[in-house]
mmCIF file of C-alpha atoms and ligand atoms in Angstrom:
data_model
loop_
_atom_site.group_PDB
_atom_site.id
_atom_site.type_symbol
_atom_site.label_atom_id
_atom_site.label_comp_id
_atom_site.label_asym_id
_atom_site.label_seq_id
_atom_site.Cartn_x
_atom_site.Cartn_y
_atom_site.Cartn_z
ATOM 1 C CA UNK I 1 39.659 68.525 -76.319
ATOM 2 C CA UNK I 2 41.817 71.724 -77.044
ATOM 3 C CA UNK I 3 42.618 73.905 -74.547
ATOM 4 C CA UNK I 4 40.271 76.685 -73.585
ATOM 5 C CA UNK I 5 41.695 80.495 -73.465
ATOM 6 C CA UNK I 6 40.527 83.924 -73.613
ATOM 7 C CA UNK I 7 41.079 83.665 -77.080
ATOM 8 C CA UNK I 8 38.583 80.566 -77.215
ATOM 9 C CA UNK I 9 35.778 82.242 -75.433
ATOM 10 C CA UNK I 10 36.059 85.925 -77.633
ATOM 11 C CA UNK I 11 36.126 83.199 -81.073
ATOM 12 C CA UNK I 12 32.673 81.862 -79.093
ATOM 13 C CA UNK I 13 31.251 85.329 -79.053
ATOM 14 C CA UNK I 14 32.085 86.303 -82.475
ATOM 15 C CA UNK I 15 30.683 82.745 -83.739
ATOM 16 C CA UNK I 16 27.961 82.814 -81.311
ATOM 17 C CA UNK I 17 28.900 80.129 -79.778
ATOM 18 C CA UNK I 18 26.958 79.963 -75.899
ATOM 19 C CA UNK I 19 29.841 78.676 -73.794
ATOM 20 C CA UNK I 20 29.397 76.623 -70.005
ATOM 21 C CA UNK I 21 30.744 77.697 -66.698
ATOM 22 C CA UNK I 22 30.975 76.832 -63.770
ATOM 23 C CA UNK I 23 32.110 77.096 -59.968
ATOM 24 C CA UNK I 24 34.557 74.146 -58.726
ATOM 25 C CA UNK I 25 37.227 74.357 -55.646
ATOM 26 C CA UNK I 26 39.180 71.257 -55.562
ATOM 27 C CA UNK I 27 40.660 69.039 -58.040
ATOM 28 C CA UNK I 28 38.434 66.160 -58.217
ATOM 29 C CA UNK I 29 35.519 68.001 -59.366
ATOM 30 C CA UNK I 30 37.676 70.191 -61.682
ATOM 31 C CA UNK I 31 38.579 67.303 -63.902
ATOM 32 C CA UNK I 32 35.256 66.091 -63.947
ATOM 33 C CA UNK I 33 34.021 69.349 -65.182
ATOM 34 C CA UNK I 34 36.500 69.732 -67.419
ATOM 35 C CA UNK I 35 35.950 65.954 -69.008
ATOM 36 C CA UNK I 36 32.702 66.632 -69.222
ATOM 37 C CA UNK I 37 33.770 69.521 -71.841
ATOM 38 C CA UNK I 38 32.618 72.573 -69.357
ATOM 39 C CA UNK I 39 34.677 75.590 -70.665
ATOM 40 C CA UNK I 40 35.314 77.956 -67.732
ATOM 41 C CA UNK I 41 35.202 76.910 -63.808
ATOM 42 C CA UNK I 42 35.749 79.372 -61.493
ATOM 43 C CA UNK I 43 36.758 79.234 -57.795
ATOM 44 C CA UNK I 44 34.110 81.457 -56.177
ATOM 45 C CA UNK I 45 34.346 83.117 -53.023
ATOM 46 C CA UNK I 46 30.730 81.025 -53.041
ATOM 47 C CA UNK I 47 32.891 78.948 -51.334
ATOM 48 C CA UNK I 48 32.180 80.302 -47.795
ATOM 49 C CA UNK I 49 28.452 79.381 -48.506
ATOM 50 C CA UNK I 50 28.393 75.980 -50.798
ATOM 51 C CA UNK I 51 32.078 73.962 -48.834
ATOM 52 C CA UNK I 52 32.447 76.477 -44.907
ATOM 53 C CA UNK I 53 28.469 76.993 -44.341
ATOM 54 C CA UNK I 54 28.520 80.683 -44.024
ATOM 55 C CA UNK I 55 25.598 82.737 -44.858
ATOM 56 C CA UNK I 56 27.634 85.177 -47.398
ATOM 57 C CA UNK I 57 30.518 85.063 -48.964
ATOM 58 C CA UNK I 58 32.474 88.183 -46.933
ATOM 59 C CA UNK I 59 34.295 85.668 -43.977
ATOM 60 C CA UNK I 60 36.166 84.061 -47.315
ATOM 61 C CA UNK I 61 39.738 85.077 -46.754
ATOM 62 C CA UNK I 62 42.338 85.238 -49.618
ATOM 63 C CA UNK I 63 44.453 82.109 -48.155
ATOM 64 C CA UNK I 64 41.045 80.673 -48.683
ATOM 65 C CA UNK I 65 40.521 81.122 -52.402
ATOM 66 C CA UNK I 66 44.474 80.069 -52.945
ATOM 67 C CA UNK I 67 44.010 76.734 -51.205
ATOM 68 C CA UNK I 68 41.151 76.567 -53.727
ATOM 69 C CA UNK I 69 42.844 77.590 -56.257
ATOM 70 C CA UNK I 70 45.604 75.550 -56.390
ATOM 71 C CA UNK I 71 43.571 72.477 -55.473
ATOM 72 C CA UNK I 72 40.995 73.150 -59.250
ATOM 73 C CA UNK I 73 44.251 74.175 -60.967
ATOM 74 C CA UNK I 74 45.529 70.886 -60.404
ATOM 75 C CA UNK I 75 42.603 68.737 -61.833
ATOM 76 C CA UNK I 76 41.332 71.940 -64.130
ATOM 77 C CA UNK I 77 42.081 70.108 -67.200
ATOM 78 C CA UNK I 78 41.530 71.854 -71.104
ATOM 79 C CA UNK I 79 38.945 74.380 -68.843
ATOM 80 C CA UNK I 80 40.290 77.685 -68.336
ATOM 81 C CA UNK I 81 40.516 78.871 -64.982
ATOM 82 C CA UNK I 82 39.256 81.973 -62.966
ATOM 83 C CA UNK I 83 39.267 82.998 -59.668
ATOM 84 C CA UNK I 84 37.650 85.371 -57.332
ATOM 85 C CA UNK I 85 39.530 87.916 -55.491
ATOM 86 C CA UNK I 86 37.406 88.157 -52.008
ATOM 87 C CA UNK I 87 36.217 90.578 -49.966
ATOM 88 C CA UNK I 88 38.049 93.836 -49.462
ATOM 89 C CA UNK I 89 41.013 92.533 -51.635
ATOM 90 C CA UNK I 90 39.651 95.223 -53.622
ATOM 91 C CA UNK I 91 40.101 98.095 -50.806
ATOM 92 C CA UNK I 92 43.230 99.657 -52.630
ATOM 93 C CA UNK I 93 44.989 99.239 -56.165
ATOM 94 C CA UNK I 94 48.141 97.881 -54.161
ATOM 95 C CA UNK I 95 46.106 95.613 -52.237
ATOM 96 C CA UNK I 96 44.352 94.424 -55.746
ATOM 97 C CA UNK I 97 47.628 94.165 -57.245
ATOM 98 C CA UNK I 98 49.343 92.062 -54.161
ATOM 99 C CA UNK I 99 46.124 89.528 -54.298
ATOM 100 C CA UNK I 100 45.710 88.670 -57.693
ATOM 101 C CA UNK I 101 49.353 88.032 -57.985
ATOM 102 C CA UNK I 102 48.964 85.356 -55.231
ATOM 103 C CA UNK I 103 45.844 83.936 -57.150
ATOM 104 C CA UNK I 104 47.664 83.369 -60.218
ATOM 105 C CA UNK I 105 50.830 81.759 -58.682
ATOM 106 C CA UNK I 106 48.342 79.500 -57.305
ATOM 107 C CA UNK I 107 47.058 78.387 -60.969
ATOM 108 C CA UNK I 108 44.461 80.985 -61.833
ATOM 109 C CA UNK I 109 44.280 82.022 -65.575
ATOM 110 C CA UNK I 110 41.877 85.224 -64.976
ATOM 111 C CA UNK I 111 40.808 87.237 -62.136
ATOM 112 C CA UNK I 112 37.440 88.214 -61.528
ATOM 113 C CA UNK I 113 36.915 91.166 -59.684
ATOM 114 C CA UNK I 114 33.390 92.740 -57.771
ATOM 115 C CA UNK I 115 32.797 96.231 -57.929
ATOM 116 C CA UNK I 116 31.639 99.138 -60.282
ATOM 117 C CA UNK I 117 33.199 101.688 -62.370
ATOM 118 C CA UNK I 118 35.082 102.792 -59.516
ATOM 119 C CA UNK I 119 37.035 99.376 -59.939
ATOM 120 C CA UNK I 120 38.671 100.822 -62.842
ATOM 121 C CA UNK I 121 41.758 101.498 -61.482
ATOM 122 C CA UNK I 122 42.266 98.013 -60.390
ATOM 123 C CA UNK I 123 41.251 96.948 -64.035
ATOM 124 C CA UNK I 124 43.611 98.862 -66.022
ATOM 125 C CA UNK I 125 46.371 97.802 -63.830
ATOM 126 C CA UNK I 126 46.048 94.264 -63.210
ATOM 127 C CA UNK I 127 45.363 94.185 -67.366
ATOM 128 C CA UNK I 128 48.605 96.467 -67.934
ATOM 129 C CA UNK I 129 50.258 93.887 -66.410
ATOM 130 C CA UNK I 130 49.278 91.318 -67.957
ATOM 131 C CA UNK I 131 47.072 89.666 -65.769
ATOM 132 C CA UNK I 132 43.186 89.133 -67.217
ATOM 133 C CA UNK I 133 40.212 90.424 -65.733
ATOM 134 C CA UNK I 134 36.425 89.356 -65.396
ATOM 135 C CA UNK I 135 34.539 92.384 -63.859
ATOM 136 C CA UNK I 136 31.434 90.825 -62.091
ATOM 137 C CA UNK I 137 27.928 93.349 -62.041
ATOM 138 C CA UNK I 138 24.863 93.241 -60.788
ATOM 139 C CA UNK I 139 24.332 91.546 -58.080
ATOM 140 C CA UNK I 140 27.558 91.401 -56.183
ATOM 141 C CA UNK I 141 27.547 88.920 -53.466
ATOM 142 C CA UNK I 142 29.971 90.983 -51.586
ATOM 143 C CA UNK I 143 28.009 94.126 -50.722
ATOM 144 C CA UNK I 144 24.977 92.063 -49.995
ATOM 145 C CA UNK I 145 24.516 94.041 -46.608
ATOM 146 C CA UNK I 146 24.005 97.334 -48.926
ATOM 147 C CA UNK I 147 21.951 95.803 -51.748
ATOM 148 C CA UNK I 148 19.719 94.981 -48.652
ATOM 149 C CA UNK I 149 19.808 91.560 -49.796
ATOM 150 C CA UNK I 150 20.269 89.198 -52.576
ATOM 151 C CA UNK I 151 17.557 90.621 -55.284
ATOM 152 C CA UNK I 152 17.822 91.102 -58.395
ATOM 153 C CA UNK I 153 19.512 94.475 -59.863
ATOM 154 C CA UNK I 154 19.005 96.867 -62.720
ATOM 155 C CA UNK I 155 14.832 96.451 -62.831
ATOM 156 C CA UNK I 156 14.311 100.028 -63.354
ATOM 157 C CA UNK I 157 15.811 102.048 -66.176
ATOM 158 C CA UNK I 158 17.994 104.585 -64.614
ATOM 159 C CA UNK I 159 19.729 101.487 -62.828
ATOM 160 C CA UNK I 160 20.293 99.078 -66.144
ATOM 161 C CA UNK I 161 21.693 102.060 -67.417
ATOM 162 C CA UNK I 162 24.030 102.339 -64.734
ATOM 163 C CA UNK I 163 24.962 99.125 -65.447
ATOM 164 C CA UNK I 164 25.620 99.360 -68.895
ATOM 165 C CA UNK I 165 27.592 102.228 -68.306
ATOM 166 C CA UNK I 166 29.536 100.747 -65.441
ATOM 167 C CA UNK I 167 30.241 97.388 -67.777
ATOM 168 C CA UNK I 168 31.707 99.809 -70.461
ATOM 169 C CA UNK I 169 33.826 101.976 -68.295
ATOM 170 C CA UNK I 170 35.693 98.653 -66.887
ATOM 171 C CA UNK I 171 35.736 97.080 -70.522
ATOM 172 C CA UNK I 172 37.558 100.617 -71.624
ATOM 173 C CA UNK I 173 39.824 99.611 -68.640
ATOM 174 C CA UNK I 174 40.615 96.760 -70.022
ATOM 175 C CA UNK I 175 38.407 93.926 -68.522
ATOM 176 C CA UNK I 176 38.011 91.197 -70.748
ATOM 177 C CA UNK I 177 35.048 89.347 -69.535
ATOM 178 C CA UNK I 178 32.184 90.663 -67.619
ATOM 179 C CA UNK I 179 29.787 88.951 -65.688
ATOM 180 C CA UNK I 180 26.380 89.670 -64.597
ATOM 181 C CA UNK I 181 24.425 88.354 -61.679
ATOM 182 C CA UNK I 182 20.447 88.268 -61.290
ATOM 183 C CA UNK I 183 19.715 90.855 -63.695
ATOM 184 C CA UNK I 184 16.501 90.739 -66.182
ATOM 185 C CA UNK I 185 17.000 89.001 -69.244
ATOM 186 C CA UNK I 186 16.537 92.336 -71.473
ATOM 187 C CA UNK I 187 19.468 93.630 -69.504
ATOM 188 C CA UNK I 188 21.610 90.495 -69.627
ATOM 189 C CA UNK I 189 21.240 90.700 -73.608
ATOM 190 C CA UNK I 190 21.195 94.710 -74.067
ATOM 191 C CA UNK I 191 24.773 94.679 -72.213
ATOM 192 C CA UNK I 192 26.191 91.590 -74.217
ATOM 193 C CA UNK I 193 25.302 93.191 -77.282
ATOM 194 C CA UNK I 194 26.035 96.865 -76.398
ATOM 195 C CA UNK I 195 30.409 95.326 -75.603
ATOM 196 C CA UNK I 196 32.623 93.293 -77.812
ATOM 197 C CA UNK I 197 33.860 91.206 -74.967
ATOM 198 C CA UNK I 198 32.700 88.377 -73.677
ATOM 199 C CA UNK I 199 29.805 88.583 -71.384
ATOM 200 C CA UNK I 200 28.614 85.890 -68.616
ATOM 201 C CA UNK I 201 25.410 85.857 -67.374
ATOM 202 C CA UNK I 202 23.647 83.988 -63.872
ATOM 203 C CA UNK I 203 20.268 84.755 -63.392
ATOM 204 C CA UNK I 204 20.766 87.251 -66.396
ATOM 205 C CA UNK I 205 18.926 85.493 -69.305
ATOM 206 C CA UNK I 206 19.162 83.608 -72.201
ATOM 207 C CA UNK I 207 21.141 86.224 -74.486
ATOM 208 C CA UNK I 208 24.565 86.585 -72.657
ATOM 209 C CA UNK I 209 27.534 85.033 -74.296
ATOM 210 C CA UNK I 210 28.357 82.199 -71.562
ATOM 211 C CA UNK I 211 26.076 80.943 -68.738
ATOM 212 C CA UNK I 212 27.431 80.080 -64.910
ATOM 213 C CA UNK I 213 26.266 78.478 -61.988
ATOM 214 C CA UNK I 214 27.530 77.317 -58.411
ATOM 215 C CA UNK I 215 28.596 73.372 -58.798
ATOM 216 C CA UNK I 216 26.579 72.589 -55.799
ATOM 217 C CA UNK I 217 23.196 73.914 -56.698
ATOM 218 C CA UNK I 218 23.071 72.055 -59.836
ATOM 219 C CA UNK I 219 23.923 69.177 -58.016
ATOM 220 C CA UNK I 220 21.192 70.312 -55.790
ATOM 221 C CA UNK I 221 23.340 70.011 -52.400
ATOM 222 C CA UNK I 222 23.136 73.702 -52.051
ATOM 223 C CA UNK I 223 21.834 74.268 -48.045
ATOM 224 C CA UNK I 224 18.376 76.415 -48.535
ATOM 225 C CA UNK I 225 15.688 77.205 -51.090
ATOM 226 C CA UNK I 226 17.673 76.887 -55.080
ATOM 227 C CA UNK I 227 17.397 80.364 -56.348
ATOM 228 C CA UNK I 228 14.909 80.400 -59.167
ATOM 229 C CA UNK I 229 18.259 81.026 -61.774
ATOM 230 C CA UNK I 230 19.501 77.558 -61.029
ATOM 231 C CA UNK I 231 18.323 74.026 -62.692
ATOM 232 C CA UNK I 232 19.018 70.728 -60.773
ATOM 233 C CA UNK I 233 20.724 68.425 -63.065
ATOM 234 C CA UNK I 234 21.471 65.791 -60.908
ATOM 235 C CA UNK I 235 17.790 65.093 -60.966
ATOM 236 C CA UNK I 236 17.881 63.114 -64.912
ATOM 237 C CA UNK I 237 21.562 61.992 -64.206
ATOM 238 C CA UNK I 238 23.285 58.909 -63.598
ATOM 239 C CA UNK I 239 26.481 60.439 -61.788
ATOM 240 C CA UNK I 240 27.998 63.990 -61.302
ATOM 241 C CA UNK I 241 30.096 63.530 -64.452
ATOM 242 C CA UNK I 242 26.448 62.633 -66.455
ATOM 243 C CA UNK I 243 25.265 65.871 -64.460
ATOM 244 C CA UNK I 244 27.924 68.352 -65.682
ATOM 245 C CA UNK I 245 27.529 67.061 -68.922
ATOM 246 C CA UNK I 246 23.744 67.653 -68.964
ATOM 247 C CA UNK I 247 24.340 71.033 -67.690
ATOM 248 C CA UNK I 248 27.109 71.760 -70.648
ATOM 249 C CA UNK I 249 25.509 70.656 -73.222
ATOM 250 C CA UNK I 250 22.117 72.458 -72.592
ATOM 251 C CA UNK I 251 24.054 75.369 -72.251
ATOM 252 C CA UNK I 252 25.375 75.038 -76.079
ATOM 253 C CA UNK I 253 22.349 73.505 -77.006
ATOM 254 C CA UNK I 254 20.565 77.189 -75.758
ATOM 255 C CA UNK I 255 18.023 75.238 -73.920
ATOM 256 C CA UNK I 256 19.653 76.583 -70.605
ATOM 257 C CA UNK I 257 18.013 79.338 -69.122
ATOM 258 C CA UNK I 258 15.036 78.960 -70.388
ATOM 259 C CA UNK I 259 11.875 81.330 -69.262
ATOM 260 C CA UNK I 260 11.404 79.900 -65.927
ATOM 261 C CA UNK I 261 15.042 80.950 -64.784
ATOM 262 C CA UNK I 262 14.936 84.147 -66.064
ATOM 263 C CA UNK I 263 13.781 87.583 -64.548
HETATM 264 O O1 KIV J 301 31.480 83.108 -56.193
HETATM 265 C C1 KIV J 301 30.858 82.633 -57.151
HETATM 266 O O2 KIV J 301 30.653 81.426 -57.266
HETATM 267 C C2 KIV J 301 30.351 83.545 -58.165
HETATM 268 C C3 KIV J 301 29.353 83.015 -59.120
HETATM 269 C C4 KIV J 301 28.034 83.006 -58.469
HETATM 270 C C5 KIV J 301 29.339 83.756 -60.389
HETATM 271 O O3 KIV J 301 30.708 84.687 -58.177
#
Protein backbone atom coordinates (compact mmCIF):
# COMPACT_ATOMS: atom_id res chain seq x y z
CA UNK A 1 0.00 0.00 0.00
CA UNK A 2 1.60 3.50 -0.80
CA UNK A 3 1.87 5.89 1.61
CA UNK A 4 -0.97 8.25 2.33
CA UNK A 5 -0.25 12.26 2.31
CA UNK A 6 -1.99 15.41 1.93
CA UNK A 7 -1.22 15.10 -1.49
CA UNK A 8 -3.12 11.61 -1.57
CA UNK A 9 -6.27 12.83 -0.01
CA UNK A 10 -6.52 16.41 -2.38
CA UNK A 11 -5.80 13.59 -5.67
CA UNK A 12 -9.06 11.75 -3.77
CA UNK A 13 -11.07 14.91 -3.98
CA UNK A 14 -10.24 15.86 -7.41
CA UNK A 15 -10.93 12.06 -8.54
CA UNK A 16 -13.75 11.75 -6.24
CA UNK A 17 -12.43 9.34 -4.53
CA UNK A 18 -14.51 9.01 -0.74
CA UNK A 19 -11.56 8.35 1.56
CA UNK A 20 -11.84 6.41 5.43
CA UNK A 21 -10.88 7.86 8.73
CA UNK A 22 -10.65 7.17 11.70
CA UNK A 23 -9.78 7.80 15.53
CA UNK A 24 -6.92 5.39 17.03
CA UNK A 25 -4.50 6.21 20.21
CA UNK A 26 -2.04 3.51 20.54
CA UNK A 27 -0.06 1.49 18.25
CA UNK A 28 -1.74 -1.75 18.13
CA UNK A 29 -4.87 -0.51 16.76
CA UNK A 30 -3.01 1.93 14.43
CA UNK A 31 -1.50 -0.85 12.41
CA UNK A 32 -4.55 -2.63 12.28
CA UNK A 33 -6.27 0.30 10.82
CA UNK A 34 -3.78 1.02 8.68
CA UNK A 35 -3.58 -2.87 7.27
CA UNK A 36 -6.88 -2.79 6.88
CA UNK A 37 -6.20 0.13 4.16
CA UNK A 38 -8.00 3.03 6.43
CA UNK A 39 -6.43 6.31 5.05
CA UNK A 40 -6.38 8.88 7.88
CA UNK A 41 -6.51 8.00 11.85
CA UNK A 42 -6.52 10.62 14.05
CA UNK A 43 -5.70 10.83 17.79
CA UNK A 44 -8.78 12.61 19.17
CA UNK A 45 -9.00 14.43 22.24
CA UNK A 46 -12.19 11.73 22.18
CA UNK A 47 -9.79 10.14 24.08
CA UNK A 48 -10.91 11.50 27.51
CA UNK A 49 -14.38 9.90 26.69
CA UNK A 50 -13.72 6.45 24.58
CA UNK A 51 -9.84 5.21 26.80
CA UNK A 52 -10.13 7.92 30.61
CA UNK A 53 -14.16 7.74 30.97
CA UNK A 54 -14.77 11.39 31.09
CA UNK A 55 -17.96 12.86 30.03
CA UNK A 56 -16.26 15.51 27.45
CA UNK A 57 -13.32 15.84 26.02
CA UNK A 58 -12.05 19.34 27.97
CA UNK A 59 -9.97 17.32 31.13
CA UNK A 60 -7.68 15.93 27.97
CA UNK A 61 -4.37 17.59 28.63
CA UNK A 62 -1.69 18.08 25.88
CA UNK A 63 0.86 15.45 27.59
CA UNK A 64 -2.21 13.41 26.99
CA UNK A 65 -2.61 13.59 23.24
CA UNK A 66 1.49 13.23 22.92
CA UNK A 67 1.52 9.95 24.81
CA UNK A 68 -1.13 9.16 22.18
CA UNK A 69 0.49 10.36 19.68
CA UNK A 70 3.57 8.84 19.77
CA UNK A 71 2.06 5.50 20.76
CA UNK A 72 -0.39 5.54 16.84
CA UNK A 73 2.72 7.05 15.22
CA UNK A 74 4.52 4.07 16.01
CA UNK A 75 2.10 1.37 14.57
CA UNK A 76 0.41 4.19 12.05
CA UNK A 77 1.63 2.39 9.12
CA UNK A 78 0.98 3.83 5.11
CA UNK A 79 -2.12 5.96 7.12
CA UNK A 80 -1.40 9.47 7.51
CA UNK A 81 -1.57 10.82 10.80
CA UNK A 82 -3.45 13.74 12.60
CA UNK A 83 -3.80 14.89 15.83
CA UNK A 84 -5.92 17.04 17.97
CA UNK A 85 -4.62 19.96 19.75
CA UNK A 86 -6.93 19.97 23.12
CA UNK A 87 -8.63 22.23 24.98
CA UNK A 88 -7.43 25.78 25.39
CA UNK A 89 -4.17 24.93 23.42
CA UNK A 90 -5.88 27.24 21.24
CA UNK A 91 -6.09 30.27 23.92
CA UNK A 92 -3.19 32.28 22.15
CA UNK A 93 -1.20 32.03 18.73
CA UNK A 94 2.03 31.34 20.93
CA UNK A 95 0.33 28.84 22.88
CA UNK A 96 -1.01 27.20 19.37
CA UNK A 97 2.34 27.46 18.03
CA UNK A 98 4.23 25.83 21.29
CA UNK A 99 1.52 22.77 21.15
CA UNK A 100 1.44 21.70 17.79
CA UNK A 101 5.15 21.71 17.69
CA UNK A 102 5.09 19.13 20.56
CA UNK A 103 2.37 17.09 18.59
CA UNK A 104 4.42 16.72 15.63
CA UNK A 105 7.74 15.77 17.39
CA UNK A 106 5.62 13.17 18.77
CA UNK A 107 4.74 11.69 15.12
CA UNK A 108 1.78 13.74 14.01
CA UNK A 109 1.61 14.56 10.21
CA UNK A 110 -1.34 17.31 10.54
CA UNK A 111 -2.89 19.22 13.22
CA UNK A 112 -6.41 19.61 13.62
CA UNK A 113 -7.54 22.50 15.29
CA UNK A 114 -11.38 23.51 16.96
CA UNK A 115 -12.57 26.83 16.59
CA UNK A 116 -14.09 29.38 14.04
CA UNK A 117 -12.90 32.07 11.89
CA UNK A 118 -11.39 33.61 14.76
CA UNK A 119 -8.85 30.58 14.61
CA UNK A 120 -7.34 32.17 11.71
CA UNK A 121 -4.50 33.44 13.16
CA UNK A 122 -3.44 30.15 14.46
CA UNK A 123 -4.06 28.77 10.83
CA UNK A 124 -1.98 30.98 8.85
CA UNK A 125 0.81 30.52 11.21
CA UNK A 126 1.08 27.02 12.01
CA UNK A 127 0.64 26.63 7.83
CA UNK A 128 3.45 29.43 7.29
CA UNK A 129 5.45 27.25 9.02
CA UNK A 130 5.02 24.49 7.57
CA UNK A 131 3.03 22.56 9.74
CA UNK A 132 -0.62 21.29 8.15
CA UNK A 133 -3.85 22.09 9.43
CA UNK A 134 -7.40 20.38 9.66
CA UNK A 135 -9.87 23.09 10.95
CA UNK A 136 -12.74 21.09 12.66
CA UNK A 137 -16.63 22.95 12.43
CA UNK A 138 -19.69 22.35 13.55
CA UNK A 139 -20.06 20.71 16.32
CA UNK A 140 -16.96 21.22 18.36
CA UNK A 141 -16.68 18.90 21.20
CA UNK A 142 -14.76 21.44 23.07
CA UNK A 143 -17.28 24.22 23.68
CA UNK A 144 -19.94 21.69 24.38
CA UNK A 145 -20.92 23.70 27.64
CA UNK A 146 -21.88 26.74 25.13
CA UNK A 147 -23.48 24.75 22.31
CA UNK A 148 -25.69 23.68 25.34
CA UNK A 149 -24.94 20.28 24.38
CA UNK A 150 -23.93 17.92 21.75
CA UNK A 151 -26.71 18.72 18.86
CA UNK A 152 -26.37 19.10 15.74
CA UNK A 153 -25.22 22.65 14.17
CA UNK A 154 -25.99 24.79 11.18
CA UNK A 155 -30.01 23.63 10.90
CA UNK A 156 -31.12 27.04 10.17
CA UNK A 157 -29.86 29.16 7.32
CA UNK A 158 -28.24 32.11 8.84
CA UNK A 159 -26.08 29.46 10.86
CA UNK A 160 -24.93 27.04 7.70
CA UNK A 161 -24.01 30.17 6.33
CA UNK A 162 -21.90 30.97 9.10
CA UNK A 163 -20.38 27.95 8.60
CA UNK A 164 -19.60 28.14 5.17
CA UNK A 165 -18.19 31.34 5.70
CA UNK A 166 -16.17 30.36 8.72
CA UNK A 167 -14.77 27.08 6.59
CA UNK A 168 -13.61 29.60 3.85
CA UNK A 169 -12.02 32.20 5.99
CA UNK A 170 -9.68 29.33 7.65
CA UNK A 171 -9.17 27.63 4.11
CA UNK A 172 -7.94 31.38 2.91
CA UNK A 173 -5.69 30.93 6.03
CA UNK A 174 -4.34 28.20 4.84
CA UNK A 175 -6.09 25.09 6.39
CA UNK A 176 -5.89 22.24 4.29
CA UNK A 177 -8.54 19.95 5.47
CA UNK A 178 -11.69 20.82 7.19
CA UNK A 179 -13.84 18.79 9.10
CA UNK A 180 -17.38 18.94 10.00
CA UNK A 181 -19.22 17.43 12.90
CA UNK A 182 -23.14 16.66 13.12
CA UNK A 183 -24.18 18.96 10.55
CA UNK A 184 -27.19 18.17 7.93
CA UNK A 185 -26.24 16.41 4.99
CA UNK A 186 -27.16 19.51 2.57
CA UNK A 187 -24.61 21.39 4.60
CA UNK A 188 -21.95 18.68 4.73
CA UNK A 189 -22.14 18.65 0.73
CA UNK A 190 -22.86 22.56 0.06
CA UNK A 191 -19.44 23.25 2.07
CA UNK A 192 -17.40 20.37 0.30
CA UNK A 193 -18.39 21.65 -2.88
CA UNK A 194 -18.36 25.44 -2.16
CA UNK A 195 -13.83 24.74 -1.10
CA UNK A 196 -11.18 23.03 -3.10
CA UNK A 197 -9.75 21.33 -0.10
CA UNK A 198 -10.46 18.40 1.29
CA UNK A 199 -13.46 18.18 3.44
CA UNK A 200 -14.31 15.45 6.29
CA UNK A 201 -17.52 14.90 7.39
CA UNK A 202 -19.11 12.90 10.91
CA UNK A 203 -22.59 13.08 11.20
CA UNK A 204 -22.38 15.49 8.09
CA UNK A 205 -23.73 13.30 5.20
CA UNK A 206 -23.01 11.37 2.42
CA UNK A 207 -21.41 14.19 0.09
CA UNK A 208 -18.20 15.23 2.04
CA UNK A 209 -14.92 14.16 0.62
CA UNK A 210 -13.76 11.64 3.53
CA UNK A 211 -15.93 10.13 6.32
CA UNK A 212 -14.65 9.69 10.24
CA UNK A 213 -15.66 8.03 13.19
CA UNK A 214 -14.40 7.28 16.87
CA UNK A 215 -12.64 3.57 16.74
CA UNK A 216 -14.65 2.57 19.69
CA UNK A 217 -18.16 3.23 18.57
CA UNK A 218 -17.79 1.25 15.53
CA UNK A 219 -16.54 -1.35 17.54
CA UNK A 220 -19.54 -0.62 19.58
CA UNK A 221 -17.56 -0.39 23.07
CA UNK A 222 -18.42 3.22 23.22
CA UNK A 223 -20.01 3.72 27.13
CA UNK A 224 -23.76 5.20 26.37
CA UNK A 225 -26.41 5.38 23.67
CA UNK A 226 -24.19 5.25 19.79
CA UNK A 227 -25.01 8.56 18.33
CA UNK A 228 -27.31 8.03 15.41
CA UNK A 229 -23.99 9.13 12.92
CA UNK A 230 -22.20 5.97 13.90
CA UNK A 231 -22.65 2.22 12.37
CA UNK A 232 -21.49 -0.82 14.49
CA UNK A 233 -19.29 -2.88 12.40
CA UNK A 234 -18.21 -5.24 14.72
CA UNK A 235 -21.70 -6.59 14.54
CA UNK A 236 -21.06 -8.69 10.71
CA UNK A 237 -17.28 -9.11 11.64
CA UNK A 238 -15.08 -11.80 12.48
CA UNK A 239 -12.30 -9.65 14.35
CA UNK A 240 -11.45 -5.87 14.71
CA UNK A 241 -9.15 -6.09 11.68
CA UNK A 242 -12.47 -7.71 9.57
CA UNK A 243 -14.31 -4.65 11.34
CA UNK A 244 -12.06 -1.79 10.11
CA UNK A 245 -12.06 -3.27 6.93
CA UNK A 246 -15.88 -3.36 6.69
CA UNK A 247 -15.95 0.12 7.81
CA UNK A 248 -13.20 1.20 4.94
CA UNK A 249 -14.45 -0.28 2.36
CA UNK A 250 -18.13 0.91 2.74
CA UNK A 251 -16.76 4.13 3.02
CA UNK A 252 -15.20 3.87 -0.73
CA UNK A 253 -17.86 1.79 -1.70
CA UNK A 254 -20.32 5.15 -0.73
CA UNK A 255 -22.57 2.86 1.10
CA UNK A 256 -21.38 4.62 4.40
CA UNK A 257 -23.55 7.10 5.67
CA UNK A 258 -26.35 6.14 4.29
CA UNK A 259 -29.93 7.96 5.15
CA UNK A 260 -30.32 6.62 8.54
CA UNK A 261 -26.98 8.35 9.78
CA UNK A 262 -27.58 11.41 8.33
CA UNK A 263 -29.40 14.65 9.61
O1 LIG B 1 -11.65 13.77 18.96
C1 LIG B 1 -12.13 13.15 18.00
O2 LIG B 1 -12.11 11.92 17.94
C2 LIG B 1 -12.74 13.91 16.92
C3 LIG B 1 -13.57 13.17 15.95
C4 LIG B 1 -14.90 12.96 16.54
C5 LIG B 1 -13.65 13.84 14.64
O3 LIG B 1 -12.58 15.10 16.86
Amino acid sequence: MKTVTLNTLREFKRSGETFSCLTAYDASFARAASEAGIDVLLVGDSLGMVLQGHGSTLPVTLDDVCYHTRAAAAGKGTSLLMADLPFMSNATVERTLEDSAALMRAGAEIIKVEGEAWMADGVRELTRRGVPVCAHLGLTPQTVHQLGGYRVQGRDAAHAERIIADARTLVDAGASIILLECVPASLGRAVTEALDVPVIGIGAGPGTDGQILVMHDILGVSAGRAPRFVKNYMQDADNVQDAFARYHAEVKQGAFPTDDHCF
